[in-house]
Coordinates of C-alpha atoms in Angstrom, one line a residue:
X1 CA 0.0 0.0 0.0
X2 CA 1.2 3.4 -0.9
X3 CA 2.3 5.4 2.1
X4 CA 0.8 8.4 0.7
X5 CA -2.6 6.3 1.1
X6 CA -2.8 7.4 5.3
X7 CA -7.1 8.1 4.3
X8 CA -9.7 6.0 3.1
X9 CA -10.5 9.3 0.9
X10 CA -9.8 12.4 0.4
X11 CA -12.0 15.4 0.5
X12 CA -13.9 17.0 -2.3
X13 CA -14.2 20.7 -1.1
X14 CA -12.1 23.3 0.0
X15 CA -10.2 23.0 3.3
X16 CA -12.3 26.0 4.7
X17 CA -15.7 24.8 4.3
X18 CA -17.7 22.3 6.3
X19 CA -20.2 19.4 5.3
X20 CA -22.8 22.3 5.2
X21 CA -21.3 24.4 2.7
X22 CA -20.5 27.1 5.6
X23 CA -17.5 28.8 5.3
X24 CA -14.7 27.7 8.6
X25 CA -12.7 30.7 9.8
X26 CA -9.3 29.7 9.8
X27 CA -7.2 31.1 13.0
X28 CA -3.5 30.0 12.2
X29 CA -1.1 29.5 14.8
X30 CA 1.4 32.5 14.9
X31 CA 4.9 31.1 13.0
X32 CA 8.4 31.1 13.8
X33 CA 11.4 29.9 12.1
X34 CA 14.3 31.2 10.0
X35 CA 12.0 30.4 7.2
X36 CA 9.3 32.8 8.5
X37 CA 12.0 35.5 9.8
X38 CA 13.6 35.3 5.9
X39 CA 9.8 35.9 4.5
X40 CA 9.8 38.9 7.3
X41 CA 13.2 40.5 5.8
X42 CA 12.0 40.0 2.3
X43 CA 8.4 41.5 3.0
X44 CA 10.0 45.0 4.5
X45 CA 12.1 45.7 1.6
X46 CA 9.2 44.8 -0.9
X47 CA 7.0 47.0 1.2
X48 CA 9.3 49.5 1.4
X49 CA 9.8 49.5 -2.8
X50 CA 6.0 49.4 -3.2
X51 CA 5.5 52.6 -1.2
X52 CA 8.4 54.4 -2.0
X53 CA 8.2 53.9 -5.7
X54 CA 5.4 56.5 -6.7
X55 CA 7.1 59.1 -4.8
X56 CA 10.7 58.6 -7.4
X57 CA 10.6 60.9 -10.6
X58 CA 13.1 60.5 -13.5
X59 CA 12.8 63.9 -15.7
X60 CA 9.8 64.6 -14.0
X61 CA 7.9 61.5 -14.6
X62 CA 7.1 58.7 -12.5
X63 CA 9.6 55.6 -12.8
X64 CA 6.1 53.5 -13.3
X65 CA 2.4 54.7 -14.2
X66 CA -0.3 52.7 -15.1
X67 CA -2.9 55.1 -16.5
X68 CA -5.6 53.4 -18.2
X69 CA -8.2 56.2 -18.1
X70 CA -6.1 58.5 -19.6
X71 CA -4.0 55.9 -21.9
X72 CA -0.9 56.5 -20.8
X73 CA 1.8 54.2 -19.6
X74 CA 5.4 54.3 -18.0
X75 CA 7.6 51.5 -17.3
X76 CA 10.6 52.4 -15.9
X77 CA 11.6 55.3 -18.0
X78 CA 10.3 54.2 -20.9
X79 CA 6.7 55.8 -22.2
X80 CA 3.9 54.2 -24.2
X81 CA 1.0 55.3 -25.9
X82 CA -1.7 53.2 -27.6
X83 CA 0.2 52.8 -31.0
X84 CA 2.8 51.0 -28.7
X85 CA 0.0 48.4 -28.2
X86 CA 1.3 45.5 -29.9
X87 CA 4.7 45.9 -27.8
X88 CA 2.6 45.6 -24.6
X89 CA 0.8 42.5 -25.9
X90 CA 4.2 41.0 -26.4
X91 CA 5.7 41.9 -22.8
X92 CA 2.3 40.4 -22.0
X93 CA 2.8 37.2 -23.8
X94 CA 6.6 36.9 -22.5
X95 CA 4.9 37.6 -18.6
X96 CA 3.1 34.5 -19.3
X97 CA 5.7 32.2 -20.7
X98 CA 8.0 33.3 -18.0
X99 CA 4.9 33.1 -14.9
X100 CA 4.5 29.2 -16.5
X101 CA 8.3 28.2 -16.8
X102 CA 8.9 29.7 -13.3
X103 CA 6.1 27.6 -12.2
X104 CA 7.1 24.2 -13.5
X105 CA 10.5 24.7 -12.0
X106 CA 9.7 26.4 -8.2
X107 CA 6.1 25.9 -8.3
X108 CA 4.1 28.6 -6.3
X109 CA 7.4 29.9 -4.7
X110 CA 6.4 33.2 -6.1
X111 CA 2.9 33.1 -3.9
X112 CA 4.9 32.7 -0.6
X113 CA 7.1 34.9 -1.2
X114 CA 6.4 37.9 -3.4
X115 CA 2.5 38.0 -3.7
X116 CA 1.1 41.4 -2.4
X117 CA -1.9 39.5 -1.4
X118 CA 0.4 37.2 1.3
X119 CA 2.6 40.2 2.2
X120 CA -0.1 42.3 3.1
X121 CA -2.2 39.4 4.9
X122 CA 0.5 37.8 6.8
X123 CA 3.2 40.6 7.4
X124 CA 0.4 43.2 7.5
X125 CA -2.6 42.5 8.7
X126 CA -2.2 39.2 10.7
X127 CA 0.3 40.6 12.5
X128 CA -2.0 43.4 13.8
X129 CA -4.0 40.8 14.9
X130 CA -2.0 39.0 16.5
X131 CA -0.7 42.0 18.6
X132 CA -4.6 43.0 19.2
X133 CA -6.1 39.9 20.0
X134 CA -3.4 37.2 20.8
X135 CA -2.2 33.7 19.3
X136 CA -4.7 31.3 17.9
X137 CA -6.2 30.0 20.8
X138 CA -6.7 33.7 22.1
X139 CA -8.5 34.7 18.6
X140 CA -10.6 31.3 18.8
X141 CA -11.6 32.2 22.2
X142 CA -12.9 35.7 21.5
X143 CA -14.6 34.9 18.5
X144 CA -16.6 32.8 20.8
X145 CA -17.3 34.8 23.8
X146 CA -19.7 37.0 24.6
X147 CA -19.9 40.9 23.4
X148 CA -18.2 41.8 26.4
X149 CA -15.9 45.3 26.8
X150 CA -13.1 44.0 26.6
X151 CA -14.2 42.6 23.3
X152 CA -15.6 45.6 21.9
X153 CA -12.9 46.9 22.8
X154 CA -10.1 44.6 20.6
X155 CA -12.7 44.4 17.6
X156 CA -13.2 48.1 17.1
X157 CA -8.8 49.0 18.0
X158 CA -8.3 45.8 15.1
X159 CA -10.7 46.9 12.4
X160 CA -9.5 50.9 12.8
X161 CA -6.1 49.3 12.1
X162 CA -7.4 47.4 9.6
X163 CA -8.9 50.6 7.5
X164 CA -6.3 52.5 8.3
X165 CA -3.6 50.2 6.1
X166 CA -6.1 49.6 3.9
X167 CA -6.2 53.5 3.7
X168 CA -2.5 53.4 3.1
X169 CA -2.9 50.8 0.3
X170 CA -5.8 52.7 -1.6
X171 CA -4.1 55.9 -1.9
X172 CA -0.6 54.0 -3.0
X173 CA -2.3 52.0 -6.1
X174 CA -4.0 54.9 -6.8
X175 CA -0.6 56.9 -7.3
X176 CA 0.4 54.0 -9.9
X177 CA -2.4 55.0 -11.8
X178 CA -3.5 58.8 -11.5
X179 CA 0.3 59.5 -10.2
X180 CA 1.5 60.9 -6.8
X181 CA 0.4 64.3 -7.8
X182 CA -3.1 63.6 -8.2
X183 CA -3.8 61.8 -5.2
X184 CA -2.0 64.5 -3.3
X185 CA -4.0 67.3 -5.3
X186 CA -7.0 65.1 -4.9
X187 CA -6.8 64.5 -0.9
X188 CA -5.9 68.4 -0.4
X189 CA -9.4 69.9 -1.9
X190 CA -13.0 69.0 -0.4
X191 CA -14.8 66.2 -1.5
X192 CA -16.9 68.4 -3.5
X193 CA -14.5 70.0 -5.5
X194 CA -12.9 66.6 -6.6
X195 CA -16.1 63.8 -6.5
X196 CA -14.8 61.5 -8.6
X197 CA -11.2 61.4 -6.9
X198 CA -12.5 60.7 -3.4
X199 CA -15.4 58.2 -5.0
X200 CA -12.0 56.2 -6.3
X201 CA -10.4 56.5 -2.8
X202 CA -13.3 55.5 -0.8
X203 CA -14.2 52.7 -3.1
X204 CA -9.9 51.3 -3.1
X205 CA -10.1 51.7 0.7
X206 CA -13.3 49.4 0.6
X207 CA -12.3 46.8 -1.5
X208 CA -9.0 46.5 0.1
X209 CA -10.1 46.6 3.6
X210 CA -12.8 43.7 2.7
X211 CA -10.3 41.3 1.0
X212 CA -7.9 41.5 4.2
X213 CA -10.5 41.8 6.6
X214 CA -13.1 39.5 5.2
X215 CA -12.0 37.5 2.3
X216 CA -8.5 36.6 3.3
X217 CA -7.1 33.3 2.1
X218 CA -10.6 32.9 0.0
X219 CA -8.4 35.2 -2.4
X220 CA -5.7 32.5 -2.9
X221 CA -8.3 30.1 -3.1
X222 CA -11.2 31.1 -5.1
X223 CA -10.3 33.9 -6.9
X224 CA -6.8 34.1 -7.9
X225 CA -6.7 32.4 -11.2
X226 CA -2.6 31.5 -10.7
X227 CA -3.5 29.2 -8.5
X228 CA -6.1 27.5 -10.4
X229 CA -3.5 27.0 -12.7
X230 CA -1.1 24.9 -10.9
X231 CA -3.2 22.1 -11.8
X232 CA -1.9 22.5 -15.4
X233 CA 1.8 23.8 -14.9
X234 CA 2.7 21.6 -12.3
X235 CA 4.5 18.2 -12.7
X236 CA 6.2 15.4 -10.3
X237 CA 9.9 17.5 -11.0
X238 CA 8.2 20.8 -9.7
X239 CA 9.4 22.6 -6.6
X240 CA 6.7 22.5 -3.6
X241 CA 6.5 22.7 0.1
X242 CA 6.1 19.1 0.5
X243 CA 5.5 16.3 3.4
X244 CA 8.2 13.2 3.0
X245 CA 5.6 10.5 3.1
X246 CA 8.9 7.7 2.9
X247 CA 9.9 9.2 6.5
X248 CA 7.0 10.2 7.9
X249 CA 4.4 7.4 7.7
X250 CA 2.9 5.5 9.4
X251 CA 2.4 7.9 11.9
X252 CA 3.4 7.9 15.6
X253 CA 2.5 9.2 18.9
X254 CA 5.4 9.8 21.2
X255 CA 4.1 8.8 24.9
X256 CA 4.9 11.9 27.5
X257 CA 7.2 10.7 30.4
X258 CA 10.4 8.3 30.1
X259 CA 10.5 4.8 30.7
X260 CA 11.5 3.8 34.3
X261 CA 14.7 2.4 34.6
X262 CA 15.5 -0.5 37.1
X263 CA 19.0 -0.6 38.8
X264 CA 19.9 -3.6 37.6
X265 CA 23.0 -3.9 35.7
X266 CA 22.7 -7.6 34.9
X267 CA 25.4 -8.3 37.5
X268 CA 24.5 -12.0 37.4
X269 CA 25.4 -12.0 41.6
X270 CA 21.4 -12.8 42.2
X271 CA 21.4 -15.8 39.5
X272 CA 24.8 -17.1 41.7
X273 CA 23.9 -17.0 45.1
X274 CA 25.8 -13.9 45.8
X275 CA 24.1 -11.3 46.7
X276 CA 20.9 -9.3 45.9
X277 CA 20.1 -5.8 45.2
X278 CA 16.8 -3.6 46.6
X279 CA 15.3 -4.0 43.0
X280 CA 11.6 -5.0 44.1
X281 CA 11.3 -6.7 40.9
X282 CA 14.0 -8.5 41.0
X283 CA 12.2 -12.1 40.2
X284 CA 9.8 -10.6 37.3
X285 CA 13.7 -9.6 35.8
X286 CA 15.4 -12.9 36.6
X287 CA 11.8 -14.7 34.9
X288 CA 12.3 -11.5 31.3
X289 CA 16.3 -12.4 31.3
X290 CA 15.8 -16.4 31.3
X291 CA 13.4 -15.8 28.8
X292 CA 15.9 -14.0 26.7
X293 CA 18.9 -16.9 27.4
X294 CA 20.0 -15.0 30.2
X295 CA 20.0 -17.9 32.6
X296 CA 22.1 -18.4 36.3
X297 CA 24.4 -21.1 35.0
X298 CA 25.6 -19.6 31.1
X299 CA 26.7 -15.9 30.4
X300 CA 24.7 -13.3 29.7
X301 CA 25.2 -12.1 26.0
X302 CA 23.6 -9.2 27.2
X303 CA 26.6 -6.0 28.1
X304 CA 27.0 -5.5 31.4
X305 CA 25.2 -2.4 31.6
X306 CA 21.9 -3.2 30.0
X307 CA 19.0 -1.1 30.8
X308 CA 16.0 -2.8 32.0
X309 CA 12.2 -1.2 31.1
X310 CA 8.8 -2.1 32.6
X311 CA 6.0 -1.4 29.9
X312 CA 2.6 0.1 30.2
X313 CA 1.6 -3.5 31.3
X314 CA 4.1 -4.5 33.5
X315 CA 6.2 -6.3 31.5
X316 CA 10.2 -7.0 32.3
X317 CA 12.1 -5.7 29.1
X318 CA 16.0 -5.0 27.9
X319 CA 15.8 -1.6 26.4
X320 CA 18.1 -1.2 23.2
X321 CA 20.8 1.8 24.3
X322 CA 18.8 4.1 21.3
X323 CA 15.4 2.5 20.2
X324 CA 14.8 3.4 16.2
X325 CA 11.8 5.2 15.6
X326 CA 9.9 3.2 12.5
X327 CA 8.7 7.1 11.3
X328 CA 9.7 10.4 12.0
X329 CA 5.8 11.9 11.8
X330 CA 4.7 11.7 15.5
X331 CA 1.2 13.8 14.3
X332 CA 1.7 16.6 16.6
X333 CA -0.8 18.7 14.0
X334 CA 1.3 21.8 14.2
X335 CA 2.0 22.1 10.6
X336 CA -1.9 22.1 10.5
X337 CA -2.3 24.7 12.9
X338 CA 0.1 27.1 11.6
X339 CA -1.5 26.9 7.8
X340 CA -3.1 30.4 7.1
X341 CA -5.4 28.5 4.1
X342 CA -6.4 25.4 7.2
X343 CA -5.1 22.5 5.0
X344 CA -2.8 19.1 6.1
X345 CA 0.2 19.4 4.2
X346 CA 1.1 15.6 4.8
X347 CA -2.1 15.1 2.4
X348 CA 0.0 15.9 -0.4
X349 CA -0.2 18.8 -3.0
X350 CA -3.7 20.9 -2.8
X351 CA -4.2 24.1 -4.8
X352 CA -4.7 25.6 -1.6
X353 CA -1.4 25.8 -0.4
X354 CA 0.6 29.2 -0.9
X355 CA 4.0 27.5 -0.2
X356 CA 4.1 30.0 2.9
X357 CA 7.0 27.3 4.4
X358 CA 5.2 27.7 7.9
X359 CA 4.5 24.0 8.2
X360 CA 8.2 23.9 7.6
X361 CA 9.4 26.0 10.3
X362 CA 6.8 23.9 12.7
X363 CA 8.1 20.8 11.3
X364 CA 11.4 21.6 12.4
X365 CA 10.7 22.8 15.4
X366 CA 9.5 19.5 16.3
X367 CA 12.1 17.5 14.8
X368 CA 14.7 19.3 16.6
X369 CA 13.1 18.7 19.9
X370 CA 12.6 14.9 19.5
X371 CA 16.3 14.4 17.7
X372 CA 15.3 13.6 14.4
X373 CA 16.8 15.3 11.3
X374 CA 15.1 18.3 9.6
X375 CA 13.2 18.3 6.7
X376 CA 10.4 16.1 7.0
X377 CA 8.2 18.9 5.4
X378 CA 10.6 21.4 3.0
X379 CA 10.9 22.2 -0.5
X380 CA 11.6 19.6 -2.6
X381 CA 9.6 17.3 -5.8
X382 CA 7.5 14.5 -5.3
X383 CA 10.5 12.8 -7.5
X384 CA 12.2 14.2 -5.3
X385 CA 10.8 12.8 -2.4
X386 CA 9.5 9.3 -4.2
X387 CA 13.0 9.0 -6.0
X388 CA 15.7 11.0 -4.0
X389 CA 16.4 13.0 -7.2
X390 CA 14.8 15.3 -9.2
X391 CA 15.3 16.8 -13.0
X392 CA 15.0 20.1 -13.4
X393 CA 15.8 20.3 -17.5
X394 CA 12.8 18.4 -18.4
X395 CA 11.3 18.8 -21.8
X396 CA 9.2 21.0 -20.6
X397 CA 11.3 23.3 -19.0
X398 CA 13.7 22.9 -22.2
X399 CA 10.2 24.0 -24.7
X400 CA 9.5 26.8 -22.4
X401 CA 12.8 28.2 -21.8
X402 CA 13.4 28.5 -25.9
X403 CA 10.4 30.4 -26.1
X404 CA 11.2 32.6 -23.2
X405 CA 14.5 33.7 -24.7
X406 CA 12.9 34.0 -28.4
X407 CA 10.3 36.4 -26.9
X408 CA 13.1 38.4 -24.6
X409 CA 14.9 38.5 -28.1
X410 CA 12.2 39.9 -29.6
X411 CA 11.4 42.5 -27.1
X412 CA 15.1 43.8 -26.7
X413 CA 14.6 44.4 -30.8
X414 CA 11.5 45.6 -30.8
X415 CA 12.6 48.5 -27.6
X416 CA 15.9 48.8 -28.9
X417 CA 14.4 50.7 -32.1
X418 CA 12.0 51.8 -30.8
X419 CA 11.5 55.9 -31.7
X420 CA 11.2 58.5 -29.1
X421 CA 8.9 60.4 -31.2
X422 CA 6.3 59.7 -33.6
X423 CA 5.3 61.8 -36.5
X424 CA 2.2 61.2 -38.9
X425 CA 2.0 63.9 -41.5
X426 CA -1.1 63.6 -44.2
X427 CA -1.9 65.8 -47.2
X428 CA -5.2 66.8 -46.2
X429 CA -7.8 64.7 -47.8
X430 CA -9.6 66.5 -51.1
X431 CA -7.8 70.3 -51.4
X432 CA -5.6 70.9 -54.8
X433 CA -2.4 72.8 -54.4
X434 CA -2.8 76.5 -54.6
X435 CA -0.7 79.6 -56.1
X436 CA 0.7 81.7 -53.1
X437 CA 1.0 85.9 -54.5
X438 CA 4.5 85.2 -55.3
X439 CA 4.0 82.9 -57.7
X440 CA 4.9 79.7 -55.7
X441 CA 2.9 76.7 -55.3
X442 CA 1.5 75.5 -51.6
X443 CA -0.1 72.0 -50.1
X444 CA -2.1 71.6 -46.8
X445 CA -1.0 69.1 -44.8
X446 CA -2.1 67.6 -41.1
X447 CA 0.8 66.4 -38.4
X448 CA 0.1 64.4 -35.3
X449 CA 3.5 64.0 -32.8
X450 CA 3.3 61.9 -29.9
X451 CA 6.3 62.3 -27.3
X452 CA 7.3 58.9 -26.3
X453 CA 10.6 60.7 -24.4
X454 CA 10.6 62.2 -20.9
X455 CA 11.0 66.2 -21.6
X456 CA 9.6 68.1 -23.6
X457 CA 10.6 69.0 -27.2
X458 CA 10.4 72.1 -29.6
X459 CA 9.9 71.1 -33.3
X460 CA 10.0 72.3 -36.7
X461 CA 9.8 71.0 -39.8
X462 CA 12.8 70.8 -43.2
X463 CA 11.8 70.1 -47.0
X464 CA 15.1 68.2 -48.3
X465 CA 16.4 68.2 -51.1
X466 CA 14.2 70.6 -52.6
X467 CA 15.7 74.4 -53.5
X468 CA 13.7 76.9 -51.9
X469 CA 10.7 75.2 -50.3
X470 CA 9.5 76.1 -47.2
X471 CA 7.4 75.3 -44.5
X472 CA 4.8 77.2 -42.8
X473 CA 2.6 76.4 -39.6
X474 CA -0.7 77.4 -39.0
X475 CA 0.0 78.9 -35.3
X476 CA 2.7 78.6 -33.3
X477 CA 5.2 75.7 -34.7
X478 CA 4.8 72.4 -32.3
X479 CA 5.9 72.2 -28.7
X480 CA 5.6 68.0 -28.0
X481 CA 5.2 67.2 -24.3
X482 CA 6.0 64.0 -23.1
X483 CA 3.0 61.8 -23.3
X484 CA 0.8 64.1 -24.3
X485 CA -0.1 64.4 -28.5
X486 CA 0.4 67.5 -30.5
X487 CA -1.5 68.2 -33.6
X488 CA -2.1 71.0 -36.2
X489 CA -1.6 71.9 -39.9
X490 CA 0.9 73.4 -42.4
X491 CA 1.1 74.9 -45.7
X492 CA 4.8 73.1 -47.5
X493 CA 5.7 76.1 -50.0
X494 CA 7.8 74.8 -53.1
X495 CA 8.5 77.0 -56.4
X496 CA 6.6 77.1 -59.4
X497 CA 9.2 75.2 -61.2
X498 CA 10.8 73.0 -59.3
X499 CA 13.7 71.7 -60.0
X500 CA 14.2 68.9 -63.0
X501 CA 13.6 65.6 -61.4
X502 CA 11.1 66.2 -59.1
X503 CA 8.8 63.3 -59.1
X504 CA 6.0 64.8 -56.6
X505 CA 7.3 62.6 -53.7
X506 CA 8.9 64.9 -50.7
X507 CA 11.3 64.1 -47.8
X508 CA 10.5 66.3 -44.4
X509 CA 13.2 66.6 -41.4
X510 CA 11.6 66.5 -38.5
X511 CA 14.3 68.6 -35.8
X512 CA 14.9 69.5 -32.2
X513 CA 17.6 72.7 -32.3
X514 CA 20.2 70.7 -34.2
X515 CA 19.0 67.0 -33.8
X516 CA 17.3 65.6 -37.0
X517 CA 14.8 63.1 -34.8
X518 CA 12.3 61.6 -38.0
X519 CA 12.2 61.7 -41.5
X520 CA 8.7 61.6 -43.3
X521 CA 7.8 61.2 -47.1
X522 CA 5.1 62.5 -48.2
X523 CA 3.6 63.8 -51.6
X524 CA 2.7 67.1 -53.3
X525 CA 0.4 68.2 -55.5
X526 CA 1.8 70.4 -58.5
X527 CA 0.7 72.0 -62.0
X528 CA 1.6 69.6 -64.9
X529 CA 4.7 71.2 -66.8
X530 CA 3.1 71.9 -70.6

C-alpha cells in the first residue's frame, strides 16, 4: 500500500468549508522559524519598494504609471502610448511564458514569497492581529465569547487598524495609476471640489479593507486564477512545500514521560547466590532475562550495563541503548495549525497551499526537539521525495525556456528601435495645391507628434532636397510634451518650377535645435509642366 494512502479518501471541497457548505474561519497558529523570519526581511524591503516607488521621478515623470483612463503608460523610463499596443501584448505574452516556466520549476514559490496579497495578509494584517487579539487560541476564544468590553474593545482597535492600512494601500495604487500628484491634489481639496477622486479612494479603501478583513485566504483560493492553474503547470519535478511521506508514515505518537529504569545492571550475583540488590522486581527480571537466554548457570550475551524497562503492562524488558523510531511523523498537527489556508500538508499537493514554508518551520521545530533530522516537510519534488532525485531540464522546462528567450529576443529588438517620437503627417484629404501671390505653389497638410521621451521637445519642420521650399505652420510651430499628443496643420511652400527631377514625392526633417529626430515622405500636388 502506498504510504501516501494514510485516508480511506480524500475530501472534495475546499479546506475552509464544512459538510454544510459554511464557510470555517481559519485562526493560524502565529509562525516562527528562519523560514518565516527570511519571508519577514523579504516583505519590508518589498513593502518598502511598493510605497516608496510612486514618490521617485526620472525627468519629471514617475519611474512606473499605469494610467488606463487616460492611456498613458510608463515603465521604468520608458513611455507608451496606444500605438505601442502590440509591444505591450508582447511583454504580455513573454509575462506569461516566464509566470508558466517559473512555475514548473519552483512551483508557487512566487505566492509565498512575493504576492502582495500574502505580504499584506501575513506581514500586515495578521500581524496586527496578533498583537490586538493574541495567538490562535486567544483569537478562537474571543470569536466565541460573549460581546463583552473587553471585546468591543479589541474588535473596534483591530478593524480601525485594519482601515487605516487599507487606507494606506488605496491611496498608493491609486498613485500607480493617477500618479502621486493627483492623489496628493485630490486628498488636499474638499470632497466636492474633486467627486470623482475621493469616490475612487473611498471605493480602493473598501475593496481592500474587505479582501484583508473578510476574504482573506478565500483570495488564494477562489479567486486568484494563478493558483487555479497549478493544476496544469505543475508536474512530479516541480518545486513545492512538500510532506516526506517515505519518512514520515505511518504515523506515531510519542508517549509523554520516560520509561523507568530498574538498577539492575545484569550483574549476574542474584542468579549465583551472591548477593541481591533492593530491586523489588528483582524475580519478574530474573523470569524476562531467562526468557531471553540470560540464565544463572551460562553468560549473559547481554553488556554488562543493559538497561532494563517495565511497559505500560508491567512487563520486564531489555531496552536497546537508542530504540529506532519506525517514522519520524509523530502527528503533533502543528504544521496544520500554523497553515493560514487550514489544509494538512502531509495530504499531499492541494491548490490551496501558498508554499508560505510555515508548516516547515513547525516541522522543524519538532524535529529538533525529538532528535530527528530536519526536513520532514521542505521544499523539494514528489521525484524528489519518491525517487531521492529530481530533473530540473525536463522537456518541458527545455520547450518553455526557448520560447522565453525568443520572446526576450524579440522584445530587446522591438525596444531597442523603438523611436522616441512619432510623426504622422497627411496631405489633407480633397484640397488641390494653390498659387501663393509670389507665384509659388502651396499643399495643406495635417501632423500628429506623440512624445514617447521624458522632456519636452520644440519642433519644426525641413523640406530636403528641394531648393527653396518652405514650411509654414498654421499657429505657433509644435511644442511635443512627453505623453501628451500635438497636432495641427501646415502649408509646404515649393516653387513654381521646381527643380528637373522632381517626381512629386517629398522628404521632411523633422528637428529638435540641431538633432534631425524623423524623417517623413510624403507627396505634393503640382501643375503639370506643358
Amino acid at each position: 500500500m502506498d504510504k501516501k494512502a494514510n485516508k480511506d479518501s480524500f475530501r472534495d471541497t475546499i479546506g475552509t468549508v464544512d459538510a454544510d457548505g459554511k464557510r470555517k474561519w481559519v485562526f493560524p497558529k502565529k509562525p516562527a522559524g528562519r523560514y518565516y523570519n527570511w519571508r519577514s526581511y523579504l516583505s519590508y524591503v518589498l513593502l518598502l519598494i511598493l510605497f516608496g516607488l510612486p514618490w521617485i521621478k526620472v525627468g519629471g515623470e514617475p519611474v512606473l504609471l499605469l494610467n488606463v483612463l487616460e492611456r498613458r503608460f510608463i515603465l521604468f523610463g520608458l513611455s507608451f502610448t496606444p500605438q505601442d499596443f502590440h509591444l505591450f501584448a508582447i511583454l504580455m505574452i513573454t509575462g506569461v511564458v516566464f509566470i508558466a516556466l517559473f512555475t514548473v520549476v519552483f512551483g508557487r514559490l512566487f505566492c509565498g514569497w512575493v504576492c502582495p496579497q500574502t505580504i499584506f495578509m501575513e506581514m500586515v494584517f495578521r500581524k496586527i492581529e496578533y498583537w490586538v487579539e493574541g495567538d490562535a487560541n486567544a483569537q478562537r476564544k474571543l470569536a466565541k465569547s460573549p460581546w463583552t468590553k473587553d471585546k468591543i474593545r479589541k474588535r473596534v482597535m483591530k478593524h480601525s487598524l485594519f482601515l487605516l492600512v487599507a487606507a494606506v494601500i488605496a491611496h498608493t495604487f491609486l498613485a500607480y495609476i493617477i500618479g502621486i500628484d493627483a492623489v496628493l491634489e485630490t486628498v488636499s481639496q474638499s470632497p466636492a471640489s474633486a467627486p470623482m477622486g475621493f469616490l475612487a479612494i473611498v471605493v480602493f479603501i473598501g475593496v481592500f479593507y474587505f479582501v484583508f478583513a473578510n476574504m482573506r485566504e478565500q483570495v488564494c483560493i477562489a479567486i486568484c486564477p494563478y493558483g487555479r492553474l497549478q493544476g496544469v503547470l505543475l508536474d512530479n519535478d516541480s518545486i513545492n512545500v512538500i510532506y516526506d511521506y517515505e519518512r514520515g508514515e505511518p504515523r506515531t505518537k510519542i508517549r509523554k514521560g520516560k520509561p523507568k529504569k530498574s538498577s539492575c545492571s545484569d550483574c549476574a550475583n542474584c542468579r549465583d547466590g551472591k548477593g541481591s540488590c533492593a530491586d523489588q522486581m528483582l524475580h519478574r527480571m530474573e523470569a524476562e532475562l531467562a526468557k531471553n537466554g540470560h540464565g544463572p548457570s551460562k553468560t549473559s550475551a547481554a553488556p554488562a550495563t543493559a538497561p532494563l524497562s517495565f511497559s505500560d503492562t508491567g512487563e520486564v524488558m531489555l531496552m536497546d541503548a537508542e530504540p529506532l523510531r519506525k517514522s519520524d511523523c509523530i502527528d503533533c498537527t502543528l504544521c496544520v495549525q500554523v497553515c493560514p489556508t487550514g489544509i494538512d500538508i502531509r495530504d499531499g499537493i492541494q491548490m490551496e497551499c501558498i508554499n508560505c514554508t510555515a508548516c516547515i518551520d513547525a516541522c522543524d521545530t519538532v524535529m529538533d526537539k525529538i532528535d530527528r533530522p530536519r526536513g520532514l516537510i521542505r521544499y523539494d519534488s514528489e521525484s524528489g521525495v519518491a525517487r531521492r532525485k529530481r530533473r530540473i531540464w525536463t522537456p518541458r522546462v527545455i520547450a518553455y525556456s526557448v520560447v522565453l528567450l525568443a520572446l526576450i529576443a524579440l522584445n530587446i529588438f522591438l525596444l531597442g528601435g523603438r523611436d522616441g517620437l512619432d510623426v504622422i503627417m497627411l496631405r489633407t484629404p480633397g484640397t488641390l495645391y494653390q498659387e501663393n501671390t509670389d507665384g509659388s505653389i502651396n499643399n495643406l497638410y495635417t501632423y500628429q507628434i506623440i512624445n514617447k521621451t521624458g522632456s519636452e521637445l520644440p519642433l519644426r519642420f525641413e523640406v530636403a532636397d528641394v531648393a527653396g521650399a518652405k514650411v509654414r505652420f498654421i499657429g505657433e510651430p509644435p511644442l511635443a510634451v512627453p505623453g501628451e499628443i500635438a497636432e495641427g496643420a501646415v502649408f509646404v511652400d515649393l516653387p513654381a518650377d521646381p527643380e528637373a527631377g522632381f517626381d512629386g514625392n517629398l522628404e521632411i526633417e523633422v528637428w529638435t535645435g540641431e538633432k534631425m529626430l524623423e524623417t517623413l515622405t510624403t507627396t505634393f500636388v503640382h501643375p503639370k509642366k506643358r
